[in-house]
Amino acid sequence: MTKVTFASHPYLLGFENLDRLVERTVKTGNEGYPPYNIEQRDEATYRVTLAVAGFAEEDLTITVESNQLVIRGRQKDDEGERIFLHRGIAGRQFQRSFVLADGVDVTGAHLENGLLHVELKRVEPESIVQTIKINGKSS
């Protein structure tokens, strides 16, 4: 049985990557931690904000891998230094992934009041008109 997807439409040529992108997005394994917001600031800019209370700058890494924004957090182990009578503040490691469209670039990030802000900008590609010369019979 053939798997039917939106990219299998006959007018959509070369969009097979979109199917893989959707599958990868579903499989990112993002749980509910840490909570996050996504804002559209204007027509071309976005902001992803993660609540990372207790994480220092050196505990966080931000990378872009194959059009995927990956934010990881890992706090240093200090279990031997403190004795908790109650531990209600989550400090576990995490990984959050966001798939970026072509032309969306990360322009910066900053940590403020326990919130990690990652700034994104969509760069519009130039419109190029190309004329194809017909050379006759192909061999």
PDB file of N, CA, C and O in Angstrom, residues 42-113:
ATOM      1  N   ASP A  42       6.664  40.837  14.025  1.00  0.00           N
ATOM      2  CA  ASP A  42       6.167  41.580  12.863  1.00  0.00           C
ATOM      3  C   ASP A  42       6.158  40.606  11.691  1.00  0.00           C
ATOM      4  O   ASP A  42       6.246  39.402  11.888  1.00  0.00           O
ATOM      5  N   GLU A  43       6.067  41.128  10.499  1.00  0.00           N
ATOM      6  CA  GLU A  43       5.955  40.267   9.314  1.00  0.00           C
ATOM      7  C   GLU A  43       7.125  39.297   9.140  1.00  0.00           C
ATOM      8  O   GLU A  43       6.956  38.212   8.609  1.00  0.00           O
ATOM      9  N   ALA A  44       8.310  39.685   9.600  1.00  0.00           N
ATOM     10  CA  ALA A  44       9.496  38.878   9.312  1.00  0.00           C
ATOM     11  C   ALA A  44      10.278  38.431  10.540  1.00  0.00           C
ATOM     12  O   ALA A  44      11.305  37.794  10.394  1.00  0.00           O
ATOM     13  N   THR A  45       9.828  38.774  11.745  1.00  0.00           N
ATOM     14  CA  THR A  45      10.599  38.387  12.929  1.00  0.00           C
ATOM     15  C   THR A  45       9.739  37.617  13.924  1.00  0.00           C
ATOM     16  O   THR A  45       8.540  37.864  14.057  1.00  0.00           O
ATOM     17  N   TYR A  46      10.410  36.693  14.599  1.00  0.00           N
ATOM     18  CA  TYR A  46       9.767  35.834  15.589  1.00  0.00           C
ATOM     19  C   TYR A  46      10.641  35.795  16.836  1.00  0.00           C
ATOM     20  O   TYR A  46      11.822  36.088  16.792  1.00  0.00           O
ATOM     21  N   ARG A  47      10.032  35.382  17.949  1.00  0.00           N
ATOM     22  CA  ARG A  47      10.787  35.188  19.185  1.00  0.00           C
ATOM     23  C   ARG A  47      10.283  33.910  19.847  1.00  0.00           C
ATOM     24  O   ARG A  47       9.086  33.727  20.032  1.00  0.00           O
ATOM     25  N   VAL A  48      11.229  33.042  20.192  1.00  0.00           N
ATOM     26  CA  VAL A  48      10.935  31.862  20.990  1.00  0.00           C
ATOM     27  C   VAL A  48      11.446  32.153  22.397  1.00  0.00           C
ATOM     28  O   VAL A  48      12.605  32.540  22.556  1.00  0.00           O
ATOM     29  N   THR A  49      10.589  31.997  23.402  1.00  0.00           N
ATOM     30  CA  THR A  49      10.961  32.259  24.788  1.00  0.00           C
ATOM     31  C   THR A  49      10.749  30.995  25.600  1.00  0.00           C
ATOM     32  O   THR A  49       9.657  30.425  25.575  1.00  0.00           O
ATOM     33  N   LEU A  50      11.794  30.561  26.304  1.00  0.00           N
ATOM     34  CA  LEU A  50      11.709  29.397  27.178  1.00  0.00           C
ATOM     35  C   LEU A  50      11.869  29.840  28.621  1.00  0.00           C
ATOM     36  O   LEU A  50      12.731  30.674  28.916  1.00  0.00           O
ATOM     37  N   ALA A  51      11.071  29.258  29.513  1.00  0.00           N
ATOM     38  CA  ALA A  51      11.194  29.523  30.946  1.00  0.00           C
ATOM     39  C   ALA A  51      12.274  28.592  31.494  1.00  0.00           C
ATOM     40  O   ALA A  51      12.074  27.386  31.584  1.00  0.00           O
ATOM     41  N   VAL A  52      13.432  29.155  31.828  1.00  0.00           N
ATOM     42  CA  VAL A  52      14.588  28.362  32.255  1.00  0.00           C
ATOM     43  C   VAL A  52      15.093  28.830  33.613  1.00  0.00           C
ATOM     44  O   VAL A  52      16.301  28.985  33.816  1.00  0.00           O
ATOM     45  N   ALA A  53      14.179  29.013  34.548  1.00  0.00           N
ATOM     46  CA  ALA A  53      14.555  29.465  35.890  1.00  0.00           C
ATOM     47  C   ALA A  53      15.572  28.505  36.492  1.00  0.00           C
ATOM     48  O   ALA A  53      15.421  27.288  36.405  1.00  0.00           O
ATOM     49  N   GLY A  54      16.623  29.063  37.060  1.00  0.00           N
ATOM     50  CA  GLY A  54      17.660  28.249  37.696  1.00  0.00           C
ATOM     51  C   GLY A  54      18.804  27.872  36.773  1.00  0.00           C
ATOM     52  O   GLY A  54      19.830  27.386  37.230  1.00  0.00           O
ATOM     53  N   PHE A  55      18.660  28.096  35.476  1.00  0.00           N
ATOM     54  CA  PHE A  55      19.728  27.791  34.520  1.00  0.00           C
ATOM     55  C   PHE A  55      20.560  29.038  34.277  1.00  0.00           C
ATOM     56  O   PHE A  55      20.017  30.123  34.044  1.00  0.00           O
ATOM     57  N   ALA A  56      21.861  28.885  34.312  1.00  0.00           N
ATOM     58  CA  ALA A  56      22.772  29.982  33.990  1.00  0.00           C
ATOM     59  C   ALA A  56      23.112  29.915  32.498  1.00  0.00           C
ATOM     60  O   ALA A  56      22.848  28.908  31.839  1.00  0.00           O
ATOM     61  N   GLU A  57      23.705  30.975  31.986  1.00  0.00           N
ATOM     62  CA  GLU A  57      24.094  31.001  30.570  1.00  0.00           C
ATOM     63  C   GLU A  57      24.944  29.807  30.185  1.00  0.00           C
ATOM     64  O   GLU A  57      24.759  29.208  29.127  1.00  0.00           O
ATOM     65  N   GLU A  58      25.899  29.449  31.055  1.00  0.00           N
ATOM     66  CA  GLU A  58      26.801  28.342  30.734  1.00  0.00           C
ATOM     67  C   GLU A  58      26.110  26.979  30.795  1.00  0.00           C
ATOM     68  O   GLU A  58      26.661  25.987  30.330  1.00  0.00           O
ATOM     69  N   ASP A  59      24.872  26.917  31.309  1.00  0.00           N
ATOM     70  CA  ASP A  59      24.103  25.676  31.351  1.00  0.00           C
ATOM     71  C   ASP A  59      23.290  25.456  30.082  1.00  0.00           C
ATOM     72  O   ASP A  59      22.686  24.401  29.906  1.00  0.00           O
ATOM     73  N   LEU A  60      23.250  26.458  29.201  1.00  0.00           N
ATOM     74  CA  LEU A  60      22.395  26.422  28.020  1.00  0.00           C
ATOM     75  C   LEU A  60      23.214  26.423  26.740  1.00  0.00           C
ATOM     76  O   LEU A  60      24.238  27.101  26.656  1.00  0.00           O
ATOM     77  N   THR A  61      22.762  25.666  25.743  1.00  0.00           N
ATOM     78  CA  THR A  61      23.369  25.711  24.411  1.00  0.00           C
ATOM     79  C   THR A  61      22.261  25.853  23.371  1.00  0.00           C
ATOM     80  O   THR A  61      21.182  25.269  23.529  1.00  0.00           O
ATOM     81  N   ILE A  62      22.545  26.635  22.355  1.00  0.00           N
ATOM     82  CA  ILE A  62      21.612  26.854  21.259  1.00  0.00           C
ATOM     83  C   ILE A  62      22.355  26.541  19.974  1.00  0.00           C
ATOM     84  O   ILE A  62      23.418  27.112  19.716  1.00  0.00           O
ATOM     85  N   THR A  63      21.801  25.629  19.170  1.00  0.00           N
ATOM     86  CA  THR A  63      22.423  25.271  17.894  1.00  0.00           C
ATOM     87  C   THR A  63      21.353  25.220  16.806  1.00  0.00           C
ATOM     88  O   THR A  63      20.165  25.075  17.100  1.00  0.00           O
ATOM     89  N   VAL A  64      21.795  25.349  15.574  1.00  0.00           N
ATOM     90  CA  VAL A  64      20.930  25.124  14.420  1.00  0.00           C
ATOM     91  C   VAL A  64      21.556  23.977  13.645  1.00  0.00           C
ATOM     92  O   VAL A  64      22.701  24.070  13.204  1.00  0.00           O
ATOM     93  N   GLU A  65      20.801  22.890  13.537  1.00  0.00           N
ATOM     94  CA  GLU A  65      21.278  21.682  12.864  1.00  0.00           C
ATOM     95  C   GLU A  65      20.258  21.296  11.808  1.00  0.00           C
ATOM     96  O   GLU A  65      19.127  20.940  12.142  1.00  0.00           O
ATOM     97  N   SER A  66      20.634  21.372  10.534  1.00  0.00           N
ATOM     98  CA  SER A  66      19.737  20.980   9.440  1.00  0.00           C
ATOM     99  C   SER A  66      18.371  21.640   9.556  1.00  0.00           C
ATOM    100  O   SER A  66      17.343  20.973   9.602  1.00  0.00           O
ATOM    101  N   ASN A  67      18.348  22.964   9.611  1.00  0.00           N
ATOM    102  CA  ASN A  67      17.117  23.763   9.717  1.00  0.00           C
ATOM    103  C   ASN A  67      16.311  23.460  10.974  1.00  0.00           C
ATOM    104  O   ASN A  67      15.112  23.653  11.006  1.00  0.00           O
ATOM    105  N   GLN A  68      16.977  22.966  12.002  1.00  0.00           N
ATOM    106  CA  GLN A  68      16.300  22.677  13.256  1.00  0.00           C
ATOM    107  C   GLN A  68      17.000  23.440  14.379  1.00  0.00           C
ATOM    108  O   GLN A  68      18.188  23.245  14.620  1.00  0.00           O
ATOM    109  N   LEU A  69      16.236  24.313  15.036  1.00  0.00           N
ATOM    110  CA  LEU A  69      16.740  25.044  16.189  1.00  0.00           C
ATOM    111  C   LEU A  69      16.659  24.103  17.385  1.00  0.00           C
ATOM    112  O   LEU A  69      15.591  23.584  17.696  1.00  0.00           O
ATOM    113  N   VAL A  70      17.804  23.863  18.030  1.00  0.00           N
ATOM    114  CA  VAL A  70      17.855  22.947  19.166  1.00  0.00           C
ATOM    115  C   VAL A  70      18.389  23.713  20.372  1.00  0.00           C
ATOM    116  O   VAL A  70      19.476  24.284  20.319  1.00  0.00           O
ATOM    117  N   ILE A  71      17.600  23.721  21.441  1.00  0.00           N
ATOM    118  CA  ILE A  71      17.981  24.405  22.678  1.00  0.00           C
ATOM    119  C   ILE A  71      18.110  23.335  23.753  1.00  0.00           C
ATOM    120  O   ILE A  71      17.168  22.569  23.989  1.00  0.00           O
ATOM    121  N   ARG A  72      19.294  23.272  24.364  1.00  0.00           N
ATOM    122  CA  ARG A  72      19.550  22.260  25.391  1.00  0.00           C
ATOM    123  C   ARG A  72      19.931  22.946  26.695  1.00  0.00           C
ATOM    124  O   ARG A  72      20.594  23.971  26.686  1.00  0.00           O
ATOM    125  N   GLY A  73      19.508  22.328  27.778  1.00  0.00           N
ATOM    126  CA  GLY A  73      19.872  22.824  29.093  1.00  0.00           C
ATOM    127  C   GLY A  73      20.319  21.683  29.984  1.00  0.00           C
ATOM    128  O   GLY A  73      19.712  20.613  29.997  1.00  0.00           O
ATOM    129  N   ARG A  74      21.423  21.903  30.691  1.00  0.00           N
ATOM    130  CA  ARG A  74      21.942  20.901  31.625  1.00  0.00           C
ATOM    131  C   ARG A  74      22.643  21.634  32.753  1.00  0.00           C
ATOM    132  O   ARG A  74      23.652  22.306  32.531  1.00  0.00           O
ATOM    133  N   GLN A  75      22.092  21.504  33.953  1.00  0.00           N
ATOM    134  CA  GLN A  75      22.696  22.152  35.109  1.00  0.00           C
ATOM    135  C   GLN A  75      23.796  21.274  35.675  1.00  0.00           C
ATOM    136  O   GLN A  75      23.766  20.056  35.560  1.00  0.00           O
ATOM    137  N   LYS A  76      24.751  21.938  36.289  1.00  0.00           N
ATOM    138  CA  LYS A  76      25.839  21.203  36.935  1.00  0.00           C
ATOM    139  C   LYS A  76      25.284  20.465  38.143  1.00  0.00           C
ATOM    140  O   LYS A  76      24.403  20.957  38.843  1.00  0.00           O
ATOM    141  N   ASP A  77      25.819  19.272  38.384  1.00  0.00           N
ATOM    142  CA  ASP A  77      25.409  18.499  39.552  1.00  0.00           C
ATOM    143  C   ASP A  77      25.999  19.103  40.811  1.00  0.00           C
ATOM    144  O   ASP A  77      27.209  19.256  40.929  1.00  0.00           O
ATOM    145  N   ASP A  78      25.134  19.464  41.728  1.00  0.00           N
ATOM    146  CA  ASP A  78      25.592  19.955  43.023  1.00  0.00           C
ATOM    147  C   ASP A  78      24.865  19.196  44.136  1.00  0.00           C
ATOM    148  O   ASP A  78      24.641  19.709  45.214  1.00  0.00           O
ATOM    149  N   GLU A  79      24.504  17.959  43.811  1.00  0.00           N
ATOM    150  CA  GLU A  79      23.739  17.141  44.760  1.00  0.00           C
ATOM    151  C   GLU A  79      24.458  16.978  46.098  1.00  0.00           C
ATOM    152  O   GLU A  79      23.833  16.940  47.137  1.00  0.00           O
ATOM    153  N   GLY A  80      25.764  16.875  46.090  1.00  0.00           N
ATOM    154  CA  GLY A  80      26.502  16.668  47.324  1.00  0.00           C
ATOM    155  C   GLY A  80      26.601  17.910  48.194  1.00  0.00           C
ATOM    156  O   GLY A  80      26.872  17.828  49.379  1.00  0.00           O
ATOM    157  N   GLU A  81      26.377  19.084  47.598  1.00  0.00           N
ATOM    158  CA  GLU A  81      26.560  20.334  48.316  1.00  0.00           C
ATOM    159  C   GLU A  81      25.323  20.773  49.097  1.00  0.00           C
ATOM    160  O   GLU A  81      25.433  21.453  50.097  1.00  0.00           O
ATOM    161  N   ARG A  82      24.125  20.393  48.635  1.00  0.00           N
ATOM    162  CA  ARG A  82      22.904  20.870  49.279  1.00  0.00           C
ATOM    163  C   ARG A  82      22.029  19.685  49.689  1.00  0.00           C
ATOM    164  O   ARG A  82      22.007  18.666  49.009  1.00  0.00           O
ATOM    165  N   ILE A  83      21.287  19.887  50.755  1.00  0.00           N
ATOM    166  CA  ILE A  83      20.316  18.894  51.205  1.00  0.00           C
ATOM    167  C   ILE A  83      18.935  19.525  51.083  1.00  0.00           C
ATOM    168  O   ILE A  83      18.651  20.541  51.716  1.00  0.00           O
ATOM    169  N   PHE A  84      18.090  18.946  50.217  1.00  0.00           N
ATOM    170  CA  PHE A  84      16.754  19.485  50.001  1.00  0.00           C
ATOM    171  C   PHE A  84      15.767  18.810  50.948  1.00  0.00           C
ATOM    172  O   PHE A  84      15.707  17.584  51.027  1.00  0.00           O
ATOM    173  N   LEU A  85      14.972  19.599  51.632  1.00  0.00           N
ATOM    174  CA  LEU A  85      13.852  19.076  52.401  1.00  0.00           C
ATOM    175  C   LEU A  85      12.628  18.938  51.503  1.00  0.00           C
ATOM    176  O   LEU A  85      11.778  18.092  51.719  1.00  0.00           O
ATOM    177  N   HIS A  86      12.571  19.801  50.502  1.00  0.00           N
ATOM    178  CA  HIS A  86      11.543  19.711  49.454  1.00  0.00           C
ATOM    179  C   HIS A  86      12.165  20.264  48.180  1.00  0.00           C
ATOM    180  O   HIS A  86      12.810  21.317  48.210  1.00  0.00           O
ATOM    181  N   ARG A  87      11.983  19.566  47.092  1.00  0.00           N
ATOM    182  CA  ARG A  87      12.521  20.054  45.817  1.00  0.00           C
ATOM    183  C   ARG A  87      11.390  20.133  44.803  1.00  0.00           C
ATOM    184  O   ARG A  87      10.989  19.131  44.228  1.00  0.00           O
ATOM    185  N   GLY A  88      10.866  21.332  44.622  1.00  0.00           N
ATOM    186  CA  GLY A  88       9.758  21.546  43.706  1.00  0.00           C
ATOM    187  C   GLY A  88      10.138  22.294  42.448  1.00  0.00           C
ATOM    188  O   GLY A  88       9.334  22.414  41.533  1.00  0.00           O
ATOM    189  N   ILE A  89      11.356  22.808  42.387  1.00  0.00           N
ATOM    190  CA  ILE A  89      11.811  23.537  41.205  1.00  0.00           C
ATOM    191  C   ILE A  89      12.556  22.569  40.307  1.00  0.00           C
ATOM    192  O   ILE A  89      13.566  21.988  40.700  1.00  0.00           O
ATOM    193  N   ALA A  90      12.019  22.387  39.108  1.00  0.00           N
ATOM    194  CA  ALA A  90      12.625  21.439  38.168  1.00  0.00           C
ATOM    195  C   ALA A  90      13.988  21.954  37.734  1.00  0.00           C
ATOM    196  O   ALA A  90      14.155  23.124  37.428  1.00  0.00           O
ATOM    197  N   GLY A  91      14.948  21.080  37.733  1.00  0.00           N
ATOM    198  CA  GLY A  91      16.292  21.442  37.301  1.00  0.00           C
ATOM    199  C   GLY A  91      16.862  20.374  36.394  1.00  0.00           C
ATOM    200  O   GLY A  91      18.064  20.296  36.210  1.00  0.00           O
ATOM    201  N   ARG A  92      15.986  19.572  35.832  1.00  0.00           N
ATOM    202  CA  ARG A  92      16.456  18.470  34.996  1.00  0.00           C
ATOM    203  C   ARG A  92      16.923  18.976  33.635  1.00  0.00           C
ATOM    204  O   ARG A  92      16.563  20.068  33.206  1.00  0.00           O
ATOM    205  N   GLN A  93      17.712  18.157  32.977  1.00  0.00           N
ATOM    206  CA  GLN A  93      18.185  18.540  31.650  1.00  0.00           C
ATOM    207  C   GLN A  93      17.015  18.488  30.673  1.00  0.00           C
ATOM    208  O   GLN A  93      16.034  17.785  30.890  1.00  0.00           O
ATOM    209  N   PHE A  94      17.139  19.258  29.594  1.00  0.00           N
ATOM    210  CA  PHE A  94      16.071  19.285  28.598  1.00  0.00           C
ATOM    211  C   PHE A  94      16.661  19.516  27.222  1.00  0.00           C
ATOM    212  O   PHE A  94      17.809  19.948  27.069  1.00  0.00           O
ATOM    213  N   GLN A  95      15.834  19.221  26.227  1.00  0.00           N
ATOM    214  CA  GLN A  95      16.135  19.554  24.839  1.00  0.00           C
ATOM    215  C   GLN A  95      14.826  19.934  24.174  1.00  0.00           C
ATOM    216  O   GLN A  95      13.858  19.179  24.227  1.00  0.00           O
ATOM    217  N   ARG A  96      14.783  21.114  23.599  1.00  0.00           N
ATOM    218  CA  ARG A  96      13.622  21.595  22.851  1.00  0.00           C
ATOM    219  C   ARG A  96      14.069  21.827  21.415  1.00  0.00           C
ATOM    220  O   ARG A  96      15.108  22.435  21.169  1.00  0.00           O
ATOM    221  N   SER A  97      13.258  21.344  20.474  1.00  0.00           N
ATOM    222  CA  SER A  97      13.595  21.484  19.062  1.00  0.00           C
ATOM    223  C   SER A  97      12.460  22.183  18.324  1.00  0.00           C
ATOM    224  O   SER A  97      11.293  21.914  18.591  1.00  0.00           O
ATOM    225  N   PHE A  98      12.839  23.053  17.393  1.00  0.00           N
ATOM    226  CA  PHE A  98      11.892  23.770  16.552  1.00  0.00           C
ATOM    227  C   PHE A  98      12.408  23.690  15.121  1.00  0.00           C
ATOM    228  O   PHE A  98      13.567  24.026  14.865  1.00  0.00           O
ATOM    229  N   VAL A  99      11.581  23.263  14.195  1.00  0.00           N
ATOM    230  CA  VAL A  99      11.983  23.186  12.793  1.00  0.00           C
ATOM    231  C   VAL A  99      11.817  24.564  12.168  1.00  0.00           C
ATOM    232  O   VAL A  99      10.761  25.192  12.300  1.00  0.00           O
ATOM    233  N   LEU A 100      12.865  25.038  11.516  1.00  0.00           N
ATOM    234  CA  LEU A 100      12.862  26.356  10.893  1.00  0.00           C
ATOM    235  C   LEU A 100      12.649  26.221   9.393  1.00  0.00           C
ATOM    236  O   LEU A 100      13.247  25.358   8.748  1.00  0.00           O
ATOM    237  N   ALA A 101      11.830  27.089   8.841  1.00  0.00           N
ATOM    238  CA  ALA A 101      11.637  27.121   7.391  1.00  0.00           C
ATOM    239  C   ALA A 101      12.901  27.643   6.727  1.00  0.00           C
ATOM    240  O   ALA A 101      13.723  28.325   7.362  1.00  0.00           O
ATOM    241  N   ASP A 102      13.066  27.313   5.459  1.00  0.00           N
ATOM    242  CA  ASP A 102      14.191  27.870   4.708  1.00  0.00           C
ATOM    243  C   ASP A 102      14.082  29.392   4.736  1.00  0.00           C
ATOM    244  O   ASP A 102      13.000  29.949   4.588  1.00  0.00           O
ATOM    245  N   GLY A 103      15.191  30.038   4.974  1.00  0.00           N
ATOM    246  CA  GLY A 103      15.207  31.495   5.012  1.00  0.00           C
ATOM    247  C   GLY A 103      14.963  32.083   6.385  1.00  0.00           C
ATOM    248  O   GLY A 103      14.987  33.295   6.544  1.00  0.00           O
ATOM    249  N   VAL A 104      14.722  31.247   7.401  1.00  0.00           N
ATOM    250  CA  VAL A 104      14.573  31.753   8.770  1.00  0.00           C
ATOM    251  C   VAL A 104      15.895  31.543   9.487  1.00  0.00           C
ATOM    252  O   VAL A 104      16.397  30.420   9.569  1.00  0.00           O
ATOM    253  N   ASP A 105      16.481  32.630   9.970  1.00  0.00           N
ATOM    254  CA  ASP A 105      17.785  32.593  10.624  1.00  0.00           C
ATOM    255  C   ASP A 105      17.659  33.030  12.080  1.00  0.00           C
ATOM    256  O   ASP A 105      16.835  33.879  12.415  1.00  0.00           O
ATOM    257  N   VAL A 106      18.509  32.469  12.925  1.00  0.00           N
ATOM    258  CA  VAL A 106      18.598  32.912  14.317  1.00  0.00           C
ATOM    259  C   VAL A 106      19.477  34.160  14.335  1.00  0.00           C
ATOM    260  O   VAL A 106      20.603  34.131  13.851  1.00  0.00           O
ATOM    261  N   THR A 107      18.944  35.250  14.890  1.00  0.00           N
ATOM    262  CA  THR A 107      19.695  36.509  14.884  1.00  0.00           C
ATOM    263  C   THR A 107      20.298  36.827  16.242  1.00  0.00           C
ATOM    264  O   THR A 107      21.123  37.727  16.339  1.00  0.00           O
ATOM    265  N   GLY A 108      19.890  36.124  17.293  1.00  0.00           N
ATOM    266  CA  GLY A 108      20.462  36.381  18.600  1.00  0.00           C
ATOM    267  C   GLY A 108      19.681  35.684  19.695  1.00  0.00           C
ATOM    268  O   GLY A 108      18.615  35.122  19.459  1.00  0.00           O
ATOM    269  N   ALA A 109      20.247  35.731  20.897  1.00  0.00           N
ATOM    270  CA  ALA A 109      19.600  35.144  22.072  1.00  0.00           C
ATOM    271  C   ALA A 109      20.081  35.884  23.308  1.00  0.00           C
ATOM    272  O   ALA A 109      21.216  36.352  23.351  1.00  0.00           O
ATOM    273  N   HIS A 110      19.194  35.994  24.294  1.00  0.00           N
ATOM    274  CA  HIS A 110      19.601  36.575  25.568  1.00  0.00           C
ATOM    275  C   HIS A 110      18.772  35.979  26.701  1.00  0.00           C
ATOM    276  O   HIS A 110      17.640  35.543  26.505  1.00  0.00           O
ATOM    277  N   LEU A 111      19.388  35.951  27.866  1.00  0.00           N
ATOM    278  CA  LEU A 111      18.791  35.406  29.073  1.00  0.00           C
ATOM    279  C   LEU A 111      18.440  36.564  29.992  1.00  0.00           C
ATOM    280  O   LEU A 111      19.300  37.398  30.290  1.00  0.00           O
ATOM    281  N   GLU A 112      17.153  36.626  30.408  1.00  0.00           N
ATOM    282  CA  GLU A 112      16.697  37.753  31.215  1.00  0.00           C
ATOM    283  C   GLU A 112      15.602  37.288  32.170  1.00  0.00           C
ATOM    284  O   GLU A 112      14.582  36.744  31.730  1.00  0.00           O
ATOM    285  N   ASN A 113      15.828  37.457  33.462  1.00  0.00           N
ATOM    286  CA  ASN A 113      14.833  37.130  34.488  1.00  0.00           C
ATOM    287  C   ASN A 113      14.317  35.694  34.389  1.00  0.00           C
ATOM    288  O   ASN A 113      13.124  35.438  34.516  1.00  0.00           O
TER     289      ASN A 113
END
